[in-house]
PDB file of C-alpha atoms in Angstrom:
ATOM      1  CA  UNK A  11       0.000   0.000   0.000  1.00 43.00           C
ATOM      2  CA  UNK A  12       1.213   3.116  -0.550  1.00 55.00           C
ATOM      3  CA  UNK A  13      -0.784   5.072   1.795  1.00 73.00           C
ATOM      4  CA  UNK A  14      -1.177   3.564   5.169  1.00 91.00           C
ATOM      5  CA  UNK A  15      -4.527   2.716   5.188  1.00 98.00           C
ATOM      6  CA  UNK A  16      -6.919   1.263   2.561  1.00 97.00           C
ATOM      7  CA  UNK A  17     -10.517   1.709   3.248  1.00 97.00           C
ATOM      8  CA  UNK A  18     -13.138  -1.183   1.135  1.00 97.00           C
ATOM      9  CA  UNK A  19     -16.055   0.691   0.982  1.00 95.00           C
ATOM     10  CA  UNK A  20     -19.380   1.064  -1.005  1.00 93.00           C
ATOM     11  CA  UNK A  21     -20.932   4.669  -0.897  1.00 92.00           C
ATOM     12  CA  UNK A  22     -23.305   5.240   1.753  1.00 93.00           C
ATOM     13  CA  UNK A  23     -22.733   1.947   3.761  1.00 94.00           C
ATOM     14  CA  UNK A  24     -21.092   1.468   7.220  1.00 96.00           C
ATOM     15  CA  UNK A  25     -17.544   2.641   5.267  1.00 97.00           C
ATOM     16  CA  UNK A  26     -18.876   5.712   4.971  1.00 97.00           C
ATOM     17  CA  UNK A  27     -18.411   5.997   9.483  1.00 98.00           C
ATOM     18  CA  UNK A  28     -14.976   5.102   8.460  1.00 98.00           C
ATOM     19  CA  UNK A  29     -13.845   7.254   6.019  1.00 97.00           C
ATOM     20  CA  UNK A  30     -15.314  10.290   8.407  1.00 98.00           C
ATOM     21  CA  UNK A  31     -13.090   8.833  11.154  1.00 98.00           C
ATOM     22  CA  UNK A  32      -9.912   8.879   8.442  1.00 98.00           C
ATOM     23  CA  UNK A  33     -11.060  12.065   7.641  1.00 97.00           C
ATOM     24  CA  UNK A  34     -10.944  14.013  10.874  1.00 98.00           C
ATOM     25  CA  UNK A  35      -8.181  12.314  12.080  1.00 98.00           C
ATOM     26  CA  UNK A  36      -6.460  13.542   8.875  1.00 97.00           C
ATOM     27  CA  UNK A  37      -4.990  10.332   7.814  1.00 97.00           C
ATOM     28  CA  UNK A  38      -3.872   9.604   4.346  1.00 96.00           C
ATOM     29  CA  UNK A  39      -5.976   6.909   2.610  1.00 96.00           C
ATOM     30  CA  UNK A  40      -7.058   4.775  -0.085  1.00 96.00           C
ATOM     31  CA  UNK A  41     -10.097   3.568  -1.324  1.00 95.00           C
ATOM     32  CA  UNK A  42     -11.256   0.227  -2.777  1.00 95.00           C
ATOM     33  CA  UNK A  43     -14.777   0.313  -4.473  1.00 93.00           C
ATOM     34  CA  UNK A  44     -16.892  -3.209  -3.513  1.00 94.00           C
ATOM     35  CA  UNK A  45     -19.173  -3.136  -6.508  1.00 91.00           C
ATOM     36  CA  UNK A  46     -21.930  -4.939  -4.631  1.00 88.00           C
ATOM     37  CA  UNK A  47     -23.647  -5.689  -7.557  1.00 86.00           C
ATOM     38  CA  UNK A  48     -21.475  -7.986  -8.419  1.00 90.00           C
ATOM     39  CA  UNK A  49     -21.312  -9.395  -5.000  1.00 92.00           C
ATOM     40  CA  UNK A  50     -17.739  -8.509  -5.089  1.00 93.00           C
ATOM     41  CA  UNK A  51     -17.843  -9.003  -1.015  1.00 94.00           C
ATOM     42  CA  UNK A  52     -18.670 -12.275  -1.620  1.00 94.00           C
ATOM     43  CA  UNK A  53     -15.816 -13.471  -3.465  1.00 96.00           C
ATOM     44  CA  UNK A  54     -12.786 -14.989  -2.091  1.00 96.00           C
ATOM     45  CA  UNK A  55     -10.490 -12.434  -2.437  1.00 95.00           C
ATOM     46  CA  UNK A  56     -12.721  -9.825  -0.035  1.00 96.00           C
ATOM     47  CA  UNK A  57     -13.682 -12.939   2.417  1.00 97.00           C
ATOM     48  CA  UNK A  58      -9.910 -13.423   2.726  1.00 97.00           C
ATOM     49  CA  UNK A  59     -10.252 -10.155   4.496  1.00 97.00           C
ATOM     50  CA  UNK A  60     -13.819 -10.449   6.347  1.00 97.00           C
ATOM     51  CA  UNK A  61     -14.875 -13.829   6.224  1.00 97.00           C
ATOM     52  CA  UNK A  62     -18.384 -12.221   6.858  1.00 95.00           C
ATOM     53  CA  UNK A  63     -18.695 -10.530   3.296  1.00 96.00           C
ATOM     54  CA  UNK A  64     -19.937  -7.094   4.754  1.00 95.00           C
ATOM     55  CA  UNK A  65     -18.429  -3.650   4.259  1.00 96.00           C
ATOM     56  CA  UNK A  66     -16.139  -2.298   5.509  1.00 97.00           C
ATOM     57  CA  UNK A  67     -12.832  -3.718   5.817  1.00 98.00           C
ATOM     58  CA  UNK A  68      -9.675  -1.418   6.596  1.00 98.00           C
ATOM     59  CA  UNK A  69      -6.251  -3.028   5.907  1.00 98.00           C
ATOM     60  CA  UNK A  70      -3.641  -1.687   8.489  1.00 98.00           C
ATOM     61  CA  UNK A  71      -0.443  -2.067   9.309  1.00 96.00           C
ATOM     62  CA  UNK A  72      -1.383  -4.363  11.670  1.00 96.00           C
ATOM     63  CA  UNK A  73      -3.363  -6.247   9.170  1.00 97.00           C
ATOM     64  CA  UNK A  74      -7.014  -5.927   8.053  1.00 98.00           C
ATOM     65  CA  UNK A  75      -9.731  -5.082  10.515  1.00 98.00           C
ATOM     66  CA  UNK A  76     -13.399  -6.070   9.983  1.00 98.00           C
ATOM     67  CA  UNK A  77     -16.373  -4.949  12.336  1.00 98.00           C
ATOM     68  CA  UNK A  78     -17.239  -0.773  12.701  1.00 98.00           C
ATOM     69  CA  UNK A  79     -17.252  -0.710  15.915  1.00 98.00           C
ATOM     70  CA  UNK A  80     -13.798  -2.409  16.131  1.00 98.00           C
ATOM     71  CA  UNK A  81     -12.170  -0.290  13.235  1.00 98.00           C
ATOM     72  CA  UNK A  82     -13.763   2.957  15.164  1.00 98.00           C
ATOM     73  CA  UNK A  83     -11.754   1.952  18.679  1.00 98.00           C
ATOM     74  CA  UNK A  84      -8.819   0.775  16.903  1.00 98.00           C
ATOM     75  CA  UNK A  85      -8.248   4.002  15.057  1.00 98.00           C
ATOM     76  CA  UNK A  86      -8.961   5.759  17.997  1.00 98.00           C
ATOM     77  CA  UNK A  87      -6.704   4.481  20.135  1.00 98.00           C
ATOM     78  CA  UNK A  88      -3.924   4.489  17.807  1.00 97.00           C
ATOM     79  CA  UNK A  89      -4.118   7.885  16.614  1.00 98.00           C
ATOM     80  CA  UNK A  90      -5.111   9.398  20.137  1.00 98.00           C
ATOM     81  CA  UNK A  91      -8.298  11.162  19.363  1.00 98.00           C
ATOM     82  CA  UNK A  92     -11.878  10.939  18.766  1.00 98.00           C
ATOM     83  CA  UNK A  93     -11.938   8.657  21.822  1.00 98.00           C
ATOM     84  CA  UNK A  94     -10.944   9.544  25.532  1.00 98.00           C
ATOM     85  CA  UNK A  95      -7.943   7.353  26.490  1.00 98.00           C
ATOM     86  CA  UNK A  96      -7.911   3.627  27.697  1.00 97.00           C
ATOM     87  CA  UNK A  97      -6.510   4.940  31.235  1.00 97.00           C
ATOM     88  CA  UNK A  98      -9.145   7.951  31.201  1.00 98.00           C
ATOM     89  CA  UNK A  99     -12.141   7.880  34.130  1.00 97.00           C
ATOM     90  CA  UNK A 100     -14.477   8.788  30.862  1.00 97.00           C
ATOM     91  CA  UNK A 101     -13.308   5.848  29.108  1.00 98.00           C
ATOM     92  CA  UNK A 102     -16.298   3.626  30.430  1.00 97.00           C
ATOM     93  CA  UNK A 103     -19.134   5.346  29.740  1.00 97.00           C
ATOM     94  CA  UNK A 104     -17.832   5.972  26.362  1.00 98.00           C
ATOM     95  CA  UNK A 105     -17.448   2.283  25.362  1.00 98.00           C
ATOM     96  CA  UNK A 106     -20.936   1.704  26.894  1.00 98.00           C
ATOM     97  CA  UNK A 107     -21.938   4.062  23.976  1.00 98.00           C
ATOM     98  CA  UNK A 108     -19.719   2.542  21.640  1.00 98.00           C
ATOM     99  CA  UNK A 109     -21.643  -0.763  22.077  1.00 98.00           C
ATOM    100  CA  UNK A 110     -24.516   0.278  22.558  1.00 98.00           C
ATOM    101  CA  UNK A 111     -24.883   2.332  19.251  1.00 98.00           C
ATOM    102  CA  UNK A 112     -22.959  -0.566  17.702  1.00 98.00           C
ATOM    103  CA  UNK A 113     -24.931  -3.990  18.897  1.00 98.00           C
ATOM    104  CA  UNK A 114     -28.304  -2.315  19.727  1.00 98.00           C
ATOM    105  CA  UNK A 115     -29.201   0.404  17.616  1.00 98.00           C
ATOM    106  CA  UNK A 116     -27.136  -0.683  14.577  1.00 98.00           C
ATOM    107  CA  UNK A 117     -28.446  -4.155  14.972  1.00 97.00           C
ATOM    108  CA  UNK A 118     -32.059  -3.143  15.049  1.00 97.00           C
ATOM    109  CA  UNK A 119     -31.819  -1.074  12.316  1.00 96.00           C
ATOM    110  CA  UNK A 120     -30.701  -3.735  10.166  1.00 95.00           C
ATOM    111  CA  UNK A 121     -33.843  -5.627  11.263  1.00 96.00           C
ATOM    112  CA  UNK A 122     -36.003  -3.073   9.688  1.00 94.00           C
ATOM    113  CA  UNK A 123     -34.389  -2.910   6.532  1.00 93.00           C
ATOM    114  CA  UNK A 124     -33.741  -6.361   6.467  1.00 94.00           C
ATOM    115  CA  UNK A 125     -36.550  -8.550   8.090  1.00 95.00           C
ATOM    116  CA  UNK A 126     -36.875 -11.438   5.535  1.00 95.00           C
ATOM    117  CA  UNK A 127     -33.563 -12.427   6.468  1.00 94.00           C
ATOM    118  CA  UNK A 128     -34.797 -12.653   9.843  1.00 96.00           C
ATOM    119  CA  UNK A 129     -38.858 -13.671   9.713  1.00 96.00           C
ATOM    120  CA  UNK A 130     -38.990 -15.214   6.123  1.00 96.00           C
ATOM    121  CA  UNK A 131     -40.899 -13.484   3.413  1.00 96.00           C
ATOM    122  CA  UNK A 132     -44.411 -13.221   4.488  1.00 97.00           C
ATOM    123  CA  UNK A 133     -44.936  -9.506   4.036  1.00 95.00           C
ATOM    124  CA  UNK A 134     -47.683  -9.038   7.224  1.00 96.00           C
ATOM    125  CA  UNK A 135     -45.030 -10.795   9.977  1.00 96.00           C
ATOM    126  CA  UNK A 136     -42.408  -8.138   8.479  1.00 94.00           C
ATOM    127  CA  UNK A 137     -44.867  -5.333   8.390  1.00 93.00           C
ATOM    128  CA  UNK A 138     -45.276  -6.122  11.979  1.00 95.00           C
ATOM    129  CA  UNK A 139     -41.882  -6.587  12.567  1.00 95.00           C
ATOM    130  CA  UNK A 140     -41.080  -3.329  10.953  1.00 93.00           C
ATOM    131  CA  UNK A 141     -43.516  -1.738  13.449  1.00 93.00           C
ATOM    132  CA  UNK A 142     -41.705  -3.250  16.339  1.00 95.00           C
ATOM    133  CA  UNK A 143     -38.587  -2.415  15.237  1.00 95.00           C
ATOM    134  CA  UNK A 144     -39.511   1.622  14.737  1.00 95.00           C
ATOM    135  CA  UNK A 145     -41.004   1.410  18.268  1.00 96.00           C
ATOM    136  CA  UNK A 146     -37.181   0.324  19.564  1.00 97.00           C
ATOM    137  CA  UNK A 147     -35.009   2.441  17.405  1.00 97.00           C
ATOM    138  CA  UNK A 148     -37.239   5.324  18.849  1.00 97.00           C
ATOM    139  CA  UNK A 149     -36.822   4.018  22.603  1.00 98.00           C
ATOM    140  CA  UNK A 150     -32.750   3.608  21.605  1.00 98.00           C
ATOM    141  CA  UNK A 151     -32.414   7.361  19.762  1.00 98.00           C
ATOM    142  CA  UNK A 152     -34.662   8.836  22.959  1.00 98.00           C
ATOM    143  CA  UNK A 153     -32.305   7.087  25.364  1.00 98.00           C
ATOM    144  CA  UNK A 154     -29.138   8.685  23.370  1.00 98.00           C
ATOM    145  CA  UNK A 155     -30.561  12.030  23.590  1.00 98.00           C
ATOM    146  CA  UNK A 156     -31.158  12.033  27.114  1.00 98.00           C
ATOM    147  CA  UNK A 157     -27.622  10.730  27.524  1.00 98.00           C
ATOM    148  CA  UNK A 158     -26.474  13.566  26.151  1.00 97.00           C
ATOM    149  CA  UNK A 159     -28.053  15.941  28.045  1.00 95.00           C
ATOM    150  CA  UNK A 160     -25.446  15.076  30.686  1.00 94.00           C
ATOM    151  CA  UNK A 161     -22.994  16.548  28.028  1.00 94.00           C
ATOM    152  CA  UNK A 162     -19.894  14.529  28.001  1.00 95.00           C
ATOM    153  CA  UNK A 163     -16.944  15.587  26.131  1.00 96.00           C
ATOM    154  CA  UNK A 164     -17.874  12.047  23.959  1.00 97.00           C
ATOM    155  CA  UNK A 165     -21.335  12.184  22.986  1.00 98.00           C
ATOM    156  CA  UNK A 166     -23.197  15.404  21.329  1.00 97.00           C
ATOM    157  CA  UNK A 167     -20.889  17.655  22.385  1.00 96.00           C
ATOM    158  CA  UNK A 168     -18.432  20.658  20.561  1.00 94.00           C
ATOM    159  CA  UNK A 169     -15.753  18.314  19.138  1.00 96.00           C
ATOM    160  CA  UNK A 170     -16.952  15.409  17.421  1.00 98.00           C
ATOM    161  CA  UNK A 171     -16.282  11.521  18.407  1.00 98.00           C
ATOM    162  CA  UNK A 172     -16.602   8.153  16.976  1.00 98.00           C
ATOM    163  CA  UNK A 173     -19.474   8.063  18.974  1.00 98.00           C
ATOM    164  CA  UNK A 174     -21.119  11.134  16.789  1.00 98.00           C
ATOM    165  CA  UNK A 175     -19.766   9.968  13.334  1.00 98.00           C
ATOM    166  CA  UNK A 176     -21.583   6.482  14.166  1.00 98.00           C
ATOM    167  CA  UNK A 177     -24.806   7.740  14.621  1.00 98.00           C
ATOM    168  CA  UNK A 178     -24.809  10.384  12.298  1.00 98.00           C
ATOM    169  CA  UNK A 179     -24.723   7.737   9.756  1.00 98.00           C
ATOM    170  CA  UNK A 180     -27.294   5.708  11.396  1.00 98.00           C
ATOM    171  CA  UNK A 181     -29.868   8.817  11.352  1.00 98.00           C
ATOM    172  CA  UNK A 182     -29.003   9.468   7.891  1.00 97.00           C
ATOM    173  CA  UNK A 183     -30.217   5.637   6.649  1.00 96.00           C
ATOM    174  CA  UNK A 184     -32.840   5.654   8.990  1.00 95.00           C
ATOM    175  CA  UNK A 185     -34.355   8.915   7.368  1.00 94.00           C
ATOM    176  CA  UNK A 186     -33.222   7.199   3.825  1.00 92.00           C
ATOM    177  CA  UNK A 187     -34.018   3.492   3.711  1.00 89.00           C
ATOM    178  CA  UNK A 188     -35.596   1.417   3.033  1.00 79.00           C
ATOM    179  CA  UNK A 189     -36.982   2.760   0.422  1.00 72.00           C
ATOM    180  CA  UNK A 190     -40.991   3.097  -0.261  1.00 71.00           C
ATOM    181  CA  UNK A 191     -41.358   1.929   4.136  1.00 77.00           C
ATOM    182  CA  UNK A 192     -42.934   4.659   5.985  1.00 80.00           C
ATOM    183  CA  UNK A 193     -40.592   6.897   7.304  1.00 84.00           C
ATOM    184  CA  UNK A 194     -43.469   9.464   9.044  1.00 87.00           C
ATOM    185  CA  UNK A 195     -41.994   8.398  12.259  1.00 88.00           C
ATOM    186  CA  UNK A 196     -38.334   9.459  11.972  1.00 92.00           C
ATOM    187  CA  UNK A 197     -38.417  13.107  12.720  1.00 95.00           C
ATOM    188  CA  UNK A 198     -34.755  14.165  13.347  1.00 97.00           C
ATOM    189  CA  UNK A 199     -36.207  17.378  15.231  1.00 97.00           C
ATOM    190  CA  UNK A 200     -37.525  15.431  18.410  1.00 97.00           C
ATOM    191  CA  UNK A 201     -34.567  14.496  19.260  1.00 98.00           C
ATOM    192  CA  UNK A 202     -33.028  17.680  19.945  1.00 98.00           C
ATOM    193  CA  UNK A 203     -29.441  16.813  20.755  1.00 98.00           C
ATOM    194  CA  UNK A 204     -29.305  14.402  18.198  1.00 98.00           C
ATOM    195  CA  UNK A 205     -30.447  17.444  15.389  1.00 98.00           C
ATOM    196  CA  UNK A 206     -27.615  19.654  16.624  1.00 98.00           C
ATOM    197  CA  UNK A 207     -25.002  17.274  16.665  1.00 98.00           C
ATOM    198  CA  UNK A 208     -26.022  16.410  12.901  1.00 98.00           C
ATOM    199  CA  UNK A 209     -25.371  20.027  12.057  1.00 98.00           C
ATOM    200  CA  UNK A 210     -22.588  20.635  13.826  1.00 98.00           C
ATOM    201  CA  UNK A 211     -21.015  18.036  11.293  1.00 98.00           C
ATOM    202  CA  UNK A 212     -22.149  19.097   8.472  1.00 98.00           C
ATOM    203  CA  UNK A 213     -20.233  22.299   8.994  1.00 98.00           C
ATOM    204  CA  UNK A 214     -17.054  20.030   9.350  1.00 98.00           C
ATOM    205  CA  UNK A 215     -14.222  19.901   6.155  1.00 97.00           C
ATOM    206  CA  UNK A 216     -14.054  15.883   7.151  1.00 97.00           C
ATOM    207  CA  UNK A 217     -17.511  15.621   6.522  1.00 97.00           C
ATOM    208  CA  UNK A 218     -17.748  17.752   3.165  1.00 96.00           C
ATOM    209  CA  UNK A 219     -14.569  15.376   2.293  1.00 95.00           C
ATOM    210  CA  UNK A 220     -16.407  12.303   2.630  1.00 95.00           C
ATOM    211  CA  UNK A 221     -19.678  13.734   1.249  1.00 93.00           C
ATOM    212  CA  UNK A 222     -18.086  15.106  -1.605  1.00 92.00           C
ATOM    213  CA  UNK A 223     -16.562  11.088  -2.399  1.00 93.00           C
ATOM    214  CA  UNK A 224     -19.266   9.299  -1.893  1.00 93.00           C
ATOM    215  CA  UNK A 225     -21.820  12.062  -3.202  1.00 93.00           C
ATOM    216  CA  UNK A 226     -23.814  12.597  -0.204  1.00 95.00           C
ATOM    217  CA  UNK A 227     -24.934  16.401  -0.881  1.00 94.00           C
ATOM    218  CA  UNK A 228     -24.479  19.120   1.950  1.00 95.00           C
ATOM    219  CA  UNK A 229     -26.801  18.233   4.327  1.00 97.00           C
ATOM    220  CA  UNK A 230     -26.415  14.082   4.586  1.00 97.00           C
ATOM    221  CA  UNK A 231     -27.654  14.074   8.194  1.00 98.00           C
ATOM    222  CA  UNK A 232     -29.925  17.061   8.812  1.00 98.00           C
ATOM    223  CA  UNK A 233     -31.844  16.798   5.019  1.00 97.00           C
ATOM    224  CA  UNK A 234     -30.206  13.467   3.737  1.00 96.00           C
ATOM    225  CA  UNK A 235     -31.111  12.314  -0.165  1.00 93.00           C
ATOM    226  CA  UNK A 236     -29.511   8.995  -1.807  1.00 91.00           C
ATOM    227  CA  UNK A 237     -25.910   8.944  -2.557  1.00 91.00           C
ATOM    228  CA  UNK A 238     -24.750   9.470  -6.404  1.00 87.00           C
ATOM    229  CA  UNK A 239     -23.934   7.335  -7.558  1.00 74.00           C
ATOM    230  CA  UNK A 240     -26.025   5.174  -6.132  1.00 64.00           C
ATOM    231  CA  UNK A 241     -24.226   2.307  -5.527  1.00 60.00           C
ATOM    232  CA  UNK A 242     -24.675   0.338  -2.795  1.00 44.00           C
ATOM    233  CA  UNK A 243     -27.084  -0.178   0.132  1.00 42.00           C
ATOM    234  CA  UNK A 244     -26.228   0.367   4.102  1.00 44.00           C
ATOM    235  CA  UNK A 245     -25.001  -2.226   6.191  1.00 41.00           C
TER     236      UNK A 245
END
């Protein structure tokens, strides 16, 4: 490689948290496309790298590292930023954050785009499901916003973290996809902190970097429209 990281990504999936990190850290990069359309994550040459076939991978140094959550801490830590530090007093509520924006929230959002892969295909049990799942994303996004009324240096606050480029993302799909559901519910608005967070970023040169790659528009988190090109779906 000839820069020291190289980001697999596909625009406006879970690469795209990545390649905000990269960017405000200000570390040099390159990009791989996975043409998903192809199922290029499913091949052996990307499984060789995440034996999970999903997007993103980042190829280090220190070898490649699969799982957002796990990329997120990892460049944290290594660059000394975006994250407080391993021997800080802050350092567990932020990884209680981390995990829970990364197994809970993230995880039930992929329920509602995805519920066949979960229920089957009849299309009432995943309208219900769908309905359930909205219901829980709202509890997890209400419980976030309270959190960060308590304004830690980690979560909502002047400076962003990983914490903030995470669920930035996560509004923006949930205000995006799937495509044709009902969306009526998702008003960014009522959750307060949440809205100014959002647009905070968008102000940022890291995020008009990556939105400017991956064809995001100006607003991707406040007023969010599909990426273009449109390749890809989010993971």
């Amino acid at each position: 490689m000839t820069s020291r990281y190289r980001l697999h990504y596909a625009p406006d999936n879970a690469s795209l948290i990545i390649r905000l990190a990269l960017e405000e850290l200000g570390q040099a990069y390159e990009t791989v496309l996975v043409d998903r359309q192809a199922q290029v994550q499913r091949s052996a040459a990307y499984q060789a790298l995440n034996p999970n076939g999903l997007i993103p991978v980042l190829e280090t140094p220190d070898g490649p590292i699969f799982e957002t959550a796990a990329i997120l801490l990892w460049l944290a830590d290594r660059h000394g930023a975006l994250a407080p530090a391993v021997d800080s007093n802050q350092r567990a509520g932020f990884l209680k954050w981390l995990f829970f924006i990364s197994n809970t929230l993230h995880a039930d959002l992929r329920i509602l785009f995805y519920p066949e892969r979960y229920i089957g295909t009849d299309l009432a049990q995943q309208n219900e499901l769908r309905r359930v799942q909205r219901e829980r994303l709202h509890t997890h996004l209400s419980i976030i916003d309270a959190a960060a009324e308590e304004k830690s240096p980690w979560l909502c606050a002047d400076a962003p973290s990983v914490l903030d480029l995470y669920l930035a993302c996560l509004l923006r799909w949930i205000a995006l996809y799937p495509e044709g559901s009902d969306r009526s519910w998702m008003v960014l608005a009522q959750y307060p902190n949440l809205h100014a967070m959002c647009a905070k970023l968008e102000l940022r040169a890291s995020v008009s970097a990556a939105c400017n790659a991956e064809g995001l528009g100006a607003t991707p988190f406040t007023s969010p429209s599909p990426a273009q090109p449109p390749e890809g779906t989010p993971t």
